[in-house]
Amino acid sequence: MSWSATLRPPGRGALRGDVVAGITVAAYLVPQVLAYSGLARVPPAAGLWAAFVALAVYFVVGSSPQLSVGPESTTALMTGAALATLAVPGASAQDTAAVLALAVGAVCLLAWVGGLAFLADLLSKPVLVGYMAGIAGLMVLSQTARGSGADVPDGSVLAQTWWLVQHPSAVHWPTLAVCLGTLLLLLAGAWAWPTGPVPLVGMLVATLAVAVAGLSDDGVAVVGALPFALPSLGLPPVSLLGSWALLTTALAIAVVGFTDNVLTARAFGDRHGDRIDARRELLALGAANVAAGVVHGFPVSSSGSRTAIVDAVGGRSRWAGLSTLGAALVLVVALRPVLARFPDAALAAVVVYAGLRLIDVEEFVRIARYRRTELFIALATTAGVLALGVLQGVVVAISLSLVDVIRRVARPHDAIEGIVPDLAGMHDVDDYADAVPVPGLLVYRYDAPLFFANADNFLTRVREAVAAYAPQWVLLNTEAIGEVDFTGAQALETLRAELEAEGVVLALARLKQEQREALEPSGLLDRIGAEHIFPTLPTALDGYRAATGQP
């Protein structure tokens, strides 16, 4: 579908669902963005403007009908961690965050030009599930100080949490009570009203409770004055781009943000048959971050929790995102005095609530039932994100996924094929109790590309089969092999020479043109002989019978 086609408004009924979804998400987005701004160590207005421009840009450029973009837990967490360690003389935290957004946008746009969107294919479903759970854990633990009211020393999320465990006397109990009370209200509200603006209702109730009980006088912090004017458009101090630490952080945020965008978009797109263009998502993420930098915001990505609300309420096109933008603007202008009285502890509860919603226990169970190695990858991703950080955790997960793939390809399934009565074709003798190998003919199938990692395994398995069946011919069914590299070709030549020395013929069936082109330079096909290369298994069987006189 063309870009212009995706920008057309849907039919009246569908548009009504998009508008309702937009209003609902806006009620969730505003308190969430206020919370994430604190997570990123920037003023609330910076987060709100980053959300507004990101929604507008994605409406024009993005490919997902439902993805909700803007400030998000992971990028906010990484931005806050970076600002805590990046001491740039003469630059405010907001300037540094804005430059970081520009750098993230530049990385994404360069990757888009370079055609690097294919890297999204390295991210499997178990990686996504584990990644989301790890992010949820970081989100919850990151609210240690804010939710408890304790003066926690700077450090990693785990270090701060451990410090508070060791110093329970530092907890400000009224603040903790507001946080836990709001969290319980949010969880109960989500159960009773799944598609409602629960975070906004929860924040309003918490604000009212704090005001009535006079808890502000007891030390319960509130957001405070919320200046909200038109942003000062323009580039922040780009000289900050000379910081190597800032650039490496931008690369990490770009990788994680793109990962999040594509995996979340695909997860929801699969439910409705929507095709997600990974390359276009890379462009949209780059453009949205450049826009966020220009309005002096901070890096943006996509929100799984907000996207889930779009889906649950009935949003089915990108007009839901545009509706979110309009409704959020109205909400901020109309309720700004109320927003200023939001308790910090209640915002911490919103972050914890959003994090808990990202943990998909049912998906972990489904993965466990399917394959234990993939469950291990999911759990390792979660542990890696929690212990090592977001980017390092994802790198660990991708590495484990690749190792698992190589392990399976290096030791693949193979089959000795025979004839099954009343069933056409030839089949694995292990799959059918009444399958009978053709006397004197060993039909062998190797279910993986033949390359350096499994060439020795291939030779071992064929030698074992030859020793067990003592055939006159070995017919290699190549339909499942696909690729053959130089080492694989050498393994085939070794097999041919060994069989020839024993007086056994090596024949090939179902050889694809790509395989033929790869093997021809080696001379292997000439040594096997055209009379021993067959297009199908039936013609190979006929050739064997004609050559040996077998019935």
Coordinates of C-alpha atoms in Angstrom, one line a residue:
M1 CA 0.0 0.0 0.0
S2 CA 1.3 3.5 -0.9
W3 CA 2.0 6.2 1.6
S4 CA -0.8 8.4 0.3
A5 CA -3.2 5.5 0.6
T6 CA -2.4 4.9 4.3
L7 CA -3.0 8.6 5.0
R8 CA -6.6 8.6 3.8
P9 CA -9.2 8.6 6.5
P10 CA -10.9 5.2 7.0
G11 CA -14.7 4.8 6.7
R12 CA -17.0 6.6 9.2
G13 CA -17.4 3.5 11.5
A14 CA -13.7 2.8 11.5
L15 CA -12.8 6.4 12.1
R16 CA -15.1 6.5 15.1
G17 CA -13.2 3.7 16.6
D18 CA -9.9 5.5 15.9
V19 CA -11.1 8.7 17.6
V20 CA -12.3 6.8 20.7
A21 CA -9.0 5.0 20.8
G22 CA -7.1 8.3 20.5
I23 CA -9.0 9.9 23.3
T24 CA -8.5 6.9 25.6
V25 CA -4.7 6.7 24.8
A26 CA -4.3 10.5 25.4
A27 CA -5.8 10.0 28.9
Y28 CA -3.1 7.4 29.5
L29 CA -0.3 9.2 27.7
V30 CA -0.3 12.5 29.6
P31 CA 0.4 11.1 33.1
Q32 CA 2.7 8.5 31.6
V33 CA 4.8 11.1 29.8
L34 CA 5.0 13.2 32.9
A35 CA 6.4 10.1 34.7
Y36 CA 8.8 9.3 31.9
S37 CA 10.1 12.8 31.9
G38 CA 11.2 12.4 35.5
L39 CA 12.7 9.1 34.5
A40 CA 14.7 10.9 31.8
R41 CA 15.7 13.8 34.1
V42 CA 14.1 16.5 32.0
P43 CA 11.2 18.9 32.6
P44 CA 7.7 17.6 31.9
A45 CA 7.1 20.0 29.1
A46 CA 10.1 18.5 27.2
G47 CA 8.4 15.1 27.3
L48 CA 5.1 16.4 26.3
W49 CA 6.4 18.2 23.2
A50 CA 8.5 15.2 22.3
A51 CA 5.3 13.1 22.4
F52 CA 3.4 15.6 20.3
V53 CA 5.9 15.9 17.4
A54 CA 6.6 12.1 17.5
L55 CA 2.9 11.4 17.0
A56 CA 2.7 13.9 14.1
V57 CA 5.7 12.6 12.3
Y58 CA 4.7 8.9 12.7
F59 CA 1.3 9.7 11.3
V60 CA 3.0 10.8 8.1
V61 CA 5.9 8.4 7.9
G62 CA 5.2 5.2 9.9
S63 CA 3.9 1.9 8.5
S64 CA 2.0 0.4 11.5
P65 CA -1.7 1.3 11.8
Q66 CA -1.6 1.0 15.6
L67 CA 1.8 1.7 16.9
S68 CA 1.8 4.5 19.6
V69 CA 5.1 6.4 19.4
G70 CA 6.6 9.0 21.8
P71 CA 8.4 8.9 25.1
E72 CA 8.7 5.3 26.3
S73 CA 10.1 3.6 29.3
T74 CA 13.2 2.1 27.8
T75 CA 14.5 5.2 26.0
A76 CA 13.6 7.4 29.0
L77 CA 15.5 5.0 31.3
M78 CA 18.5 5.0 29.0
T79 CA 18.4 8.8 28.6
G80 CA 18.2 9.3 32.4
A81 CA 21.1 6.9 32.9
A82 CA 23.1 8.8 30.3
L83 CA 22.4 12.2 31.8
A84 CA 23.4 10.9 35.2
T85 CA 26.9 10.1 33.9
L86 CA 27.4 12.7 31.1
A87 CA 28.7 15.8 32.7
V88 CA 28.9 18.4 29.8
P89 CA 30.2 21.7 31.0
G90 CA 27.9 24.6 30.2
A91 CA 25.0 22.4 29.0
S92 CA 21.8 21.8 30.7
A93 CA 20.3 18.3 31.1
Q94 CA 17.5 19.3 28.6
D95 CA 20.1 20.4 26.0
T96 CA 22.0 17.2 26.4
A97 CA 18.8 15.2 26.1
A98 CA 17.8 17.1 22.9
V99 CA 21.2 16.5 21.3
L100 CA 20.9 12.9 22.2
A101 CA 17.6 12.8 20.4
L102 CA 19.2 14.4 17.3
A103 CA 22.0 11.9 17.5
V104 CA 19.6 8.9 17.7
G105 CA 17.7 10.3 14.7
A106 CA 20.9 10.7 12.7
V107 CA 21.9 7.1 13.5
C108 CA 18.5 5.8 12.4
L109 CA 18.5 7.8 9.2
L110 CA 22.1 6.7 8.3
A111 CA 21.0 3.1 8.9
W112 CA 17.9 3.7 6.7
V113 CA 20.1 5.0 3.9
G114 CA 22.5 2.0 4.4
G115 CA 19.7 -0.5 4.2
L116 CA 20.3 -1.9 7.7
A117 CA 16.7 -2.6 8.5
F118 CA 17.3 -6.3 7.9
L119 CA 18.9 -6.5 11.4
A120 CA 15.4 -6.6 12.8
D121 CA 15.1 -10.1 11.4
L122 CA 17.6 -11.3 14.1
L123 CA 15.1 -10.6 16.8
S124 CA 12.9 -13.6 17.6
K125 CA 9.7 -13.8 19.6
P126 CA 11.4 -15.2 22.7
V127 CA 13.8 -12.3 22.6
L128 CA 10.9 -9.9 22.5
V129 CA 9.1 -11.5 25.4
G130 CA 12.2 -11.7 27.5
Y131 CA 13.2 -8.1 26.6
M132 CA 9.8 -6.8 27.6
A133 CA 10.0 -8.6 30.9
G134 CA 13.5 -7.2 31.6
I135 CA 12.4 -3.7 30.7
A136 CA 9.4 -4.1 33.1
G137 CA 11.8 -5.1 35.9
L138 CA 14.0 -2.1 35.2
M139 CA 10.9 0.2 35.2
V140 CA 9.7 -1.1 38.5
L141 CA 13.1 -0.9 40.2
S142 CA 13.8 2.5 38.7
Q143 CA 11.0 4.0 40.8
T144 CA 12.7 3.0 44.1
A145 CA 13.5 6.6 45.1
R146 CA 10.5 8.3 43.6
G147 CA 8.0 5.8 45.1
S148 CA 9.5 5.6 48.5
G149 CA 10.5 9.3 49.0
A150 CA 13.9 8.2 50.1
D151 CA 17.1 10.2 49.3
V152 CA 18.8 7.3 47.4
P153 CA 22.4 7.8 46.2
D154 CA 23.0 7.8 42.5
G155 CA 23.9 4.5 40.9
S156 CA 22.5 1.7 38.8
V157 CA 18.9 0.6 39.3
L158 CA 19.9 -2.5 41.1
A159 CA 22.4 -0.6 43.3
Q160 CA 19.7 1.9 44.3
T161 CA 17.2 -0.9 45.1
W162 CA 19.8 -2.8 47.2
W163 CA 20.7 0.4 49.1
L164 CA 17.0 1.0 50.0
V165 CA 16.7 -2.6 51.2
Q166 CA 19.7 -2.0 53.5
H167 CA 18.3 1.4 54.7
P168 CA 14.6 0.9 55.3
S169 CA 14.6 3.9 57.7
A170 CA 15.2 6.2 54.7
V171 CA 11.6 5.5 53.5
H172 CA 9.2 8.4 53.7
W173 CA 6.1 6.4 54.7
P174 CA 3.4 8.9 53.5
T175 CA 5.0 8.9 50.1
L176 CA 5.2 5.1 49.9
A177 CA 1.6 4.9 51.0
V178 CA 0.5 7.2 48.1
C179 CA 2.6 5.1 45.7
L180 CA 1.2 1.8 46.8
G181 CA -2.4 3.1 47.1
T182 CA -2.3 4.5 43.6
L183 CA -0.8 1.2 42.3
L184 CA -3.6 -0.8 43.9
L185 CA -6.2 1.5 42.5
L186 CA -4.7 1.2 39.0
L187 CA -4.6 -2.6 39.1
A188 CA -8.1 -2.8 40.4
G189 CA -9.3 -0.3 37.7
A190 CA -7.6 -2.2 34.9
W191 CA -9.4 -5.3 36.1
A192 CA -12.8 -3.6 36.3
W193 CA -12.4 -1.3 33.3
P194 CA -9.9 -2.7 30.9
T195 CA -10.4 -0.1 28.1
G196 CA -10.8 2.9 30.3
P197 CA -8.4 5.8 31.0
V198 CA -7.4 4.1 34.2
P199 CA -4.0 6.0 34.7
L200 CA -5.7 9.4 34.4
V201 CA -8.5 8.4 36.8
G202 CA -5.9 7.0 39.3
M203 CA -3.8 10.1 39.1
L204 CA -6.9 12.3 39.7
V205 CA -8.0 10.3 42.7
A206 CA -4.4 10.3 44.2
T207 CA -4.2 14.1 43.6
L208 CA -7.5 14.6 45.4
A209 CA -6.5 12.3 48.3
V210 CA -3.2 14.1 48.8
A211 CA -4.9 17.5 48.7
V212 CA -7.7 16.5 51.1
A213 CA -5.3 14.8 53.6
G214 CA -2.8 17.7 53.4
L215 CA 0.0 15.2 52.6
S216 CA 2.0 17.9 50.8
D217 CA 2.6 19.5 54.1
D218 CA 4.0 16.1 55.3
G219 CA 6.6 16.0 52.6
V220 CA 4.7 14.2 49.7
A221 CA 6.2 15.9 46.6
V222 CA 4.1 17.0 43.7
V223 CA 4.9 17.9 40.1
G224 CA 4.7 21.6 40.7
A225 CA 4.3 24.4 38.2
L226 CA 4.0 23.1 34.7
P227 CA 5.1 25.8 32.3
F228 CA 3.7 24.9 28.9
A229 CA 4.3 27.3 26.0
L230 CA 5.2 26.9 22.4
P231 CA 8.7 25.2 22.3
S232 CA 11.7 27.2 21.2
L233 CA 12.3 25.6 17.8
G234 CA 15.9 25.2 16.7
L235 CA 19.0 23.0 17.2
P236 CA 20.4 22.5 20.6
P237 CA 24.1 23.0 21.1
V238 CA 25.3 20.5 18.4
S239 CA 28.9 20.9 19.7
L240 CA 27.9 18.3 22.3
L241 CA 28.0 15.7 19.5
G242 CA 31.8 15.7 20.0
S243 CA 31.2 13.6 23.1
W244 CA 32.1 10.0 22.4
A245 CA 30.0 8.8 25.4
L246 CA 27.0 10.7 24.0
L247 CA 27.4 9.1 20.5
T248 CA 27.7 5.6 21.9
T249 CA 24.6 6.1 24.0
A250 CA 22.8 7.4 20.9
L251 CA 23.8 4.2 19.1
A252 CA 22.5 2.1 21.9
I253 CA 19.2 4.0 22.1
A254 CA 18.8 3.7 18.3
V255 CA 19.3 0.0 18.4
V256 CA 16.9 -0.6 21.3
G257 CA 14.3 1.9 19.9
F258 CA 14.3 0.3 16.5
T259 CA 14.1 -3.1 18.1
D260 CA 11.1 -2.0 20.2
N261 CA 9.4 -0.4 17.2
V262 CA 9.6 -3.3 14.9
L263 CA 8.9 -6.1 17.4
T264 CA 5.9 -4.2 18.9
A265 CA 4.5 -3.3 15.5
R266 CA 4.9 -6.8 14.2
A267 CA 3.3 -8.3 17.4
F268 CA 0.2 -6.2 16.9
G269 CA 0.3 -6.3 13.1
D270 CA 0.2 -10.1 13.1
R271 CA -3.2 -10.0 14.9
H272 CA -4.9 -8.1 12.0
G273 CA -2.9 -9.1 9.0
D274 CA -1.0 -5.8 8.8
R275 CA 2.3 -5.8 7.0
I276 CA 5.0 -3.9 8.8
D277 CA 7.8 -2.4 6.7
A278 CA 11.0 -2.5 8.8
R279 CA 12.8 -0.1 6.6
R280 CA 10.0 2.5 6.8
E281 CA 9.9 2.1 10.6
L282 CA 13.6 2.9 10.7
L283 CA 12.9 6.1 8.7
A284 CA 10.0 7.0 10.9
L285 CA 12.0 6.5 14.1
G286 CA 14.8 8.7 12.7
A287 CA 12.5 11.5 11.7
A288 CA 10.6 11.4 15.0
N289 CA 13.8 11.7 17.0
V290 CA 15.1 14.6 14.9
A291 CA 11.8 16.3 15.5
A292 CA 12.0 15.6 19.2
G293 CA 15.5 17.2 19.3
V294 CA 14.4 20.3 17.4
V295 CA 11.7 21.0 20.0
H296 CA 14.2 20.3 22.8
G297 CA 12.6 17.0 23.9
F298 CA 14.4 13.7 24.4
P299 CA 14.7 10.4 22.5
V300 CA 11.5 8.6 21.6
S301 CA 10.4 5.2 20.5
S302 CA 7.2 3.2 20.8
S303 CA 5.0 2.2 23.7
G304 CA 3.8 -1.4 24.0
S305 CA 1.3 -0.5 26.7
R306 CA -0.2 2.4 24.7
T307 CA -0.3 0.3 21.6
A308 CA -2.2 -2.4 23.5
I309 CA -4.8 0.2 24.5
V310 CA -5.2 1.3 20.8
D311 CA -5.8 -2.3 19.9
A312 CA -8.1 -3.1 22.8
V313 CA -10.3 0.0 22.2
G314 CA -10.7 -0.6 18.5
G315 CA -8.1 1.7 16.8
R316 CA -7.3 0.2 13.4
S317 CA -5.5 3.0 11.5
R318 CA -2.8 5.7 12.1
W319 CA -5.7 8.2 12.5
A320 CA -5.9 6.9 16.1
G321 CA -2.4 8.4 16.6
L322 CA -3.5 11.7 15.2
S323 CA -6.6 11.6 17.5
T324 CA -4.3 11.0 20.4
L325 CA -2.3 14.1 19.5
G326 CA -5.3 16.3 19.4
A327 CA -6.9 14.9 22.6
A328 CA -3.6 15.2 24.5
L329 CA -3.2 18.8 23.5
V330 CA -6.7 19.6 24.7
L331 CA -6.0 17.7 27.9
V332 CA -2.8 19.5 28.7
V333 CA -4.2 22.9 28.1
A334 CA -7.5 22.3 30.0
L335 CA -6.0 20.4 33.0
R336 CA -2.6 22.1 33.5
P337 CA -3.4 23.4 37.0
V338 CA -4.5 19.9 38.0
L339 CA -1.4 18.3 36.4
A340 CA 0.8 20.5 38.5
R341 CA -0.7 19.0 41.7
F342 CA 0.0 15.4 40.6
P343 CA 2.0 13.6 43.3
D344 CA 5.4 12.3 42.3
A345 CA 4.7 9.1 44.1
A346 CA 1.5 8.5 42.0
L347 CA 3.5 9.1 38.8
A348 CA 5.9 6.4 40.1
A349 CA 2.9 4.1 40.5
V350 CA 2.0 4.8 36.9
V351 CA 5.4 3.7 35.7
V352 CA 5.3 0.5 37.9
Y353 CA 1.8 -0.2 36.6
A354 CA 2.9 0.2 32.9
G355 CA 5.9 -2.1 33.6
L356 CA 3.8 -4.8 35.1
R357 CA 1.5 -4.8 32.0
L358 CA 4.6 -5.6 29.9
I359 CA 5.2 -9.0 31.5
D360 CA 3.5 -11.6 29.4
V361 CA 3.4 -14.7 31.7
E362 CA 1.2 -16.6 29.3
E363 CA 3.7 -16.1 26.5
F364 CA 6.5 -17.5 28.7
V365 CA 4.3 -20.6 29.3
R366 CA 3.6 -21.0 25.6
I367 CA 7.4 -20.7 24.8
A368 CA 8.2 -23.3 27.5
R369 CA 5.7 -25.8 26.1
Y370 CA 7.1 -25.3 22.6
R371 CA 10.9 -25.6 23.2
R372 CA 13.0 -25.3 26.4
T373 CA 16.0 -23.8 24.6
E374 CA 13.8 -20.9 23.5
L375 CA 12.5 -20.4 27.0
F376 CA 16.1 -20.3 28.1
I377 CA 16.7 -17.5 25.5
A378 CA 13.7 -15.6 26.8
L379 CA 14.8 -15.9 30.4
A380 CA 18.4 -15.0 29.6
T381 CA 17.2 -11.9 27.8
T382 CA 15.3 -10.9 30.9
A383 CA 18.3 -11.5 33.2
G384 CA 20.7 -9.8 30.8
V385 CA 18.6 -6.7 30.6
L386 CA 18.2 -6.5 34.4
A387 CA 21.8 -7.3 35.2
L388 CA 23.8 -5.8 32.3
G389 CA 21.5 -3.1 30.9
V390 CA 19.2 -2.8 28.0
L391 CA 21.6 -2.9 25.0
Q392 CA 23.9 -5.5 26.5
G393 CA 20.9 -7.7 27.4
V394 CA 19.6 -7.6 23.9
V395 CA 23.1 -8.4 22.5
V396 CA 23.4 -11.4 24.8
A397 CA 19.9 -12.5 23.7
I398 CA 20.8 -12.2 20.0
S399 CA 24.1 -14.0 20.5
L400 CA 22.3 -16.9 22.3
S401 CA 19.7 -17.0 19.5
L402 CA 22.4 -17.3 16.9
V403 CA 24.3 -20.0 18.9
D404 CA 21.0 -22.0 19.1
V405 CA 20.5 -21.7 15.4
I406 CA 24.0 -22.8 14.6
R407 CA 23.6 -25.7 17.0
R408 CA 20.5 -26.9 15.3
V409 CA 21.9 -26.5 11.8
A410 CA 25.2 -28.1 12.9
R411 CA 23.4 -31.2 14.2
P412 CA 20.3 -31.3 12.1
H413 CA 17.7 -34.0 11.5
D414 CA 18.5 -36.6 8.9
A415 CA 16.5 -39.5 7.4
I416 CA 16.9 -42.8 5.7
E417 CA 14.0 -43.1 3.3
G418 CA 12.0 -46.1 2.2
I419 CA 8.7 -47.1 0.5
V420 CA 5.5 -47.1 2.6
P421 CA 2.7 -49.5 1.3
D422 CA -0.2 -47.6 -0.2
L423 CA 1.5 -44.2 0.2
A424 CA 3.0 -42.3 -2.7
G425 CA 6.6 -41.2 -2.5
M426 CA 9.5 -42.1 -0.2
H427 CA 9.4 -41.4 3.5
D428 CA 11.6 -41.4 6.7
V429 CA 11.7 -45.0 7.9
D430 CA 11.6 -43.7 11.5
D431 CA 8.2 -42.1 10.8
Y432 CA 6.4 -45.2 9.5
A433 CA 6.7 -48.6 11.2
D434 CA 5.9 -50.4 7.8
A435 CA 8.4 -48.4 5.8
V436 CA 10.8 -50.6 3.8
P437 CA 14.1 -49.4 2.3
V438 CA 14.7 -50.4 -1.3
P439 CA 17.1 -53.4 -1.2
G440 CA 20.7 -52.3 -2.0
L441 CA 19.7 -48.7 -2.2
L442 CA 20.3 -46.2 0.7
V443 CA 18.2 -43.1 0.2
Y444 CA 19.7 -40.5 2.6
R445 CA 18.3 -37.0 3.3
Y446 CA 20.1 -34.3 5.3
D447 CA 17.8 -31.6 6.5
A448 CA 20.1 -28.6 6.6
P449 CA 22.5 -26.5 4.4
L450 CA 25.7 -28.4 4.0
F451 CA 28.5 -26.1 5.3
F452 CA 31.6 -25.9 7.4
A453 CA 29.7 -26.2 10.8
N454 CA 28.1 -29.6 9.9
A455 CA 30.2 -31.1 7.1
D456 CA 31.9 -33.5 9.6
N457 CA 28.6 -34.4 11.1
F458 CA 27.2 -35.2 7.6
L459 CA 30.1 -37.5 6.8
T460 CA 29.7 -39.3 10.2
R461 CA 26.0 -39.8 9.8
V462 CA 26.3 -41.1 6.2
R463 CA 29.1 -43.5 7.1
E464 CA 27.0 -44.9 10.0
A465 CA 24.1 -45.5 7.6
V466 CA 26.4 -47.1 5.0
A467 CA 27.8 -49.4 7.6
A468 CA 24.3 -50.4 8.8
Y469 CA 22.8 -51.0 5.4
A470 CA 25.7 -52.1 3.2
P471 CA 24.2 -50.7 0.0
Q472 CA 25.2 -50.9 -3.6
W473 CA 24.1 -47.3 -4.2
V474 CA 23.9 -44.3 -1.9
L475 CA 21.3 -41.9 -3.2
L476 CA 21.6 -38.4 -1.6
N477 CA 18.2 -36.6 -1.6
T478 CA 19.4 -33.0 -1.8
E479 CA 16.0 -31.3 -1.6
A480 CA 16.5 -30.1 2.0
I481 CA 20.1 -29.2 1.7
G482 CA 19.8 -25.9 -0.2
E483 CA 23.2 -24.3 0.2
V484 CA 26.5 -26.1 -0.2
D485 CA 29.7 -24.1 0.7
F486 CA 33.3 -25.0 -0.2
T487 CA 33.7 -27.2 3.0
G488 CA 30.4 -28.9 2.2
A489 CA 31.5 -29.6 -1.4
Q490 CA 34.8 -31.1 0.0
A491 CA 32.7 -33.4 2.3
L492 CA 30.7 -34.6 -0.7
E493 CA 33.9 -35.4 -2.6
T494 CA 35.3 -37.2 0.4
L495 CA 32.1 -39.3 0.6
R496 CA 32.2 -40.0 -3.2
A497 CA 35.9 -41.2 -3.0
E498 CA 35.3 -43.4 0.0
L499 CA 32.2 -45.0 -1.6
E500 CA 34.0 -45.5 -4.9
A501 CA 36.9 -47.3 -3.0
E502 CA 34.3 -49.7 -1.5
G503 CA 32.6 -50.2 -4.9
V504 CA 29.5 -48.2 -3.9
V505 CA 27.9 -45.7 -6.3
L506 CA 27.1 -42.1 -5.1
A507 CA 24.0 -40.7 -6.8
L508 CA 22.2 -37.4 -6.4
A509 CA 18.4 -36.6 -6.7
R510 CA 16.5 -33.4 -6.7
L511 CA 19.6 -31.3 -7.3
K512 CA 18.6 -27.6 -7.5
Q513 CA 20.1 -25.3 -10.1
E514 CA 21.8 -23.2 -7.4
Q515 CA 23.4 -26.3 -6.0
R516 CA 24.5 -27.4 -9.5
E517 CA 26.1 -24.0 -10.1
A518 CA 27.9 -24.1 -6.8
L519 CA 29.2 -27.7 -7.3
E520 CA 30.2 -27.5 -11.0
P521 CA 33.5 -25.6 -10.5
S522 CA 34.7 -28.3 -8.1
G523 CA 34.4 -31.0 -10.8
L524 CA 32.4 -33.2 -8.4
L525 CA 29.4 -33.5 -10.7
D526 CA 31.6 -34.8 -13.5
R527 CA 33.1 -37.4 -11.3
I528 CA 29.7 -38.5 -10.1
G529 CA 28.5 -38.7 -13.7
A530 CA 25.4 -37.3 -15.4
E531 CA 23.9 -40.8 -15.4
H532 CA 23.9 -40.7 -11.5
I533 CA 22.2 -37.3 -11.2
F534 CA 18.4 -37.5 -11.2
P535 CA 15.6 -34.8 -11.2
T536 CA 13.3 -36.8 -8.9
L537 CA 13.3 -39.7 -6.5
P538 CA 11.1 -41.9 -8.8
T539 CA 13.5 -41.4 -11.7
A540 CA 16.5 -42.2 -9.4
L541 CA 14.7 -45.4 -8.3
D542 CA 14.1 -46.3 -12.0
G543 CA 17.8 -45.6 -12.8
Y544 CA 19.0 -47.7 -9.9
R545 CA 16.8 -50.7 -10.9
A546 CA 17.9 -50.4 -14.6
A547 CA 21.6 -50.3 -13.6
T548 CA 21.5 -53.1 -11.1
G549 CA 18.8 -55.3 -12.4
Q550 CA 16.9 -55.0 -9.1
P551 CA 13.1 -55.6 -9.4

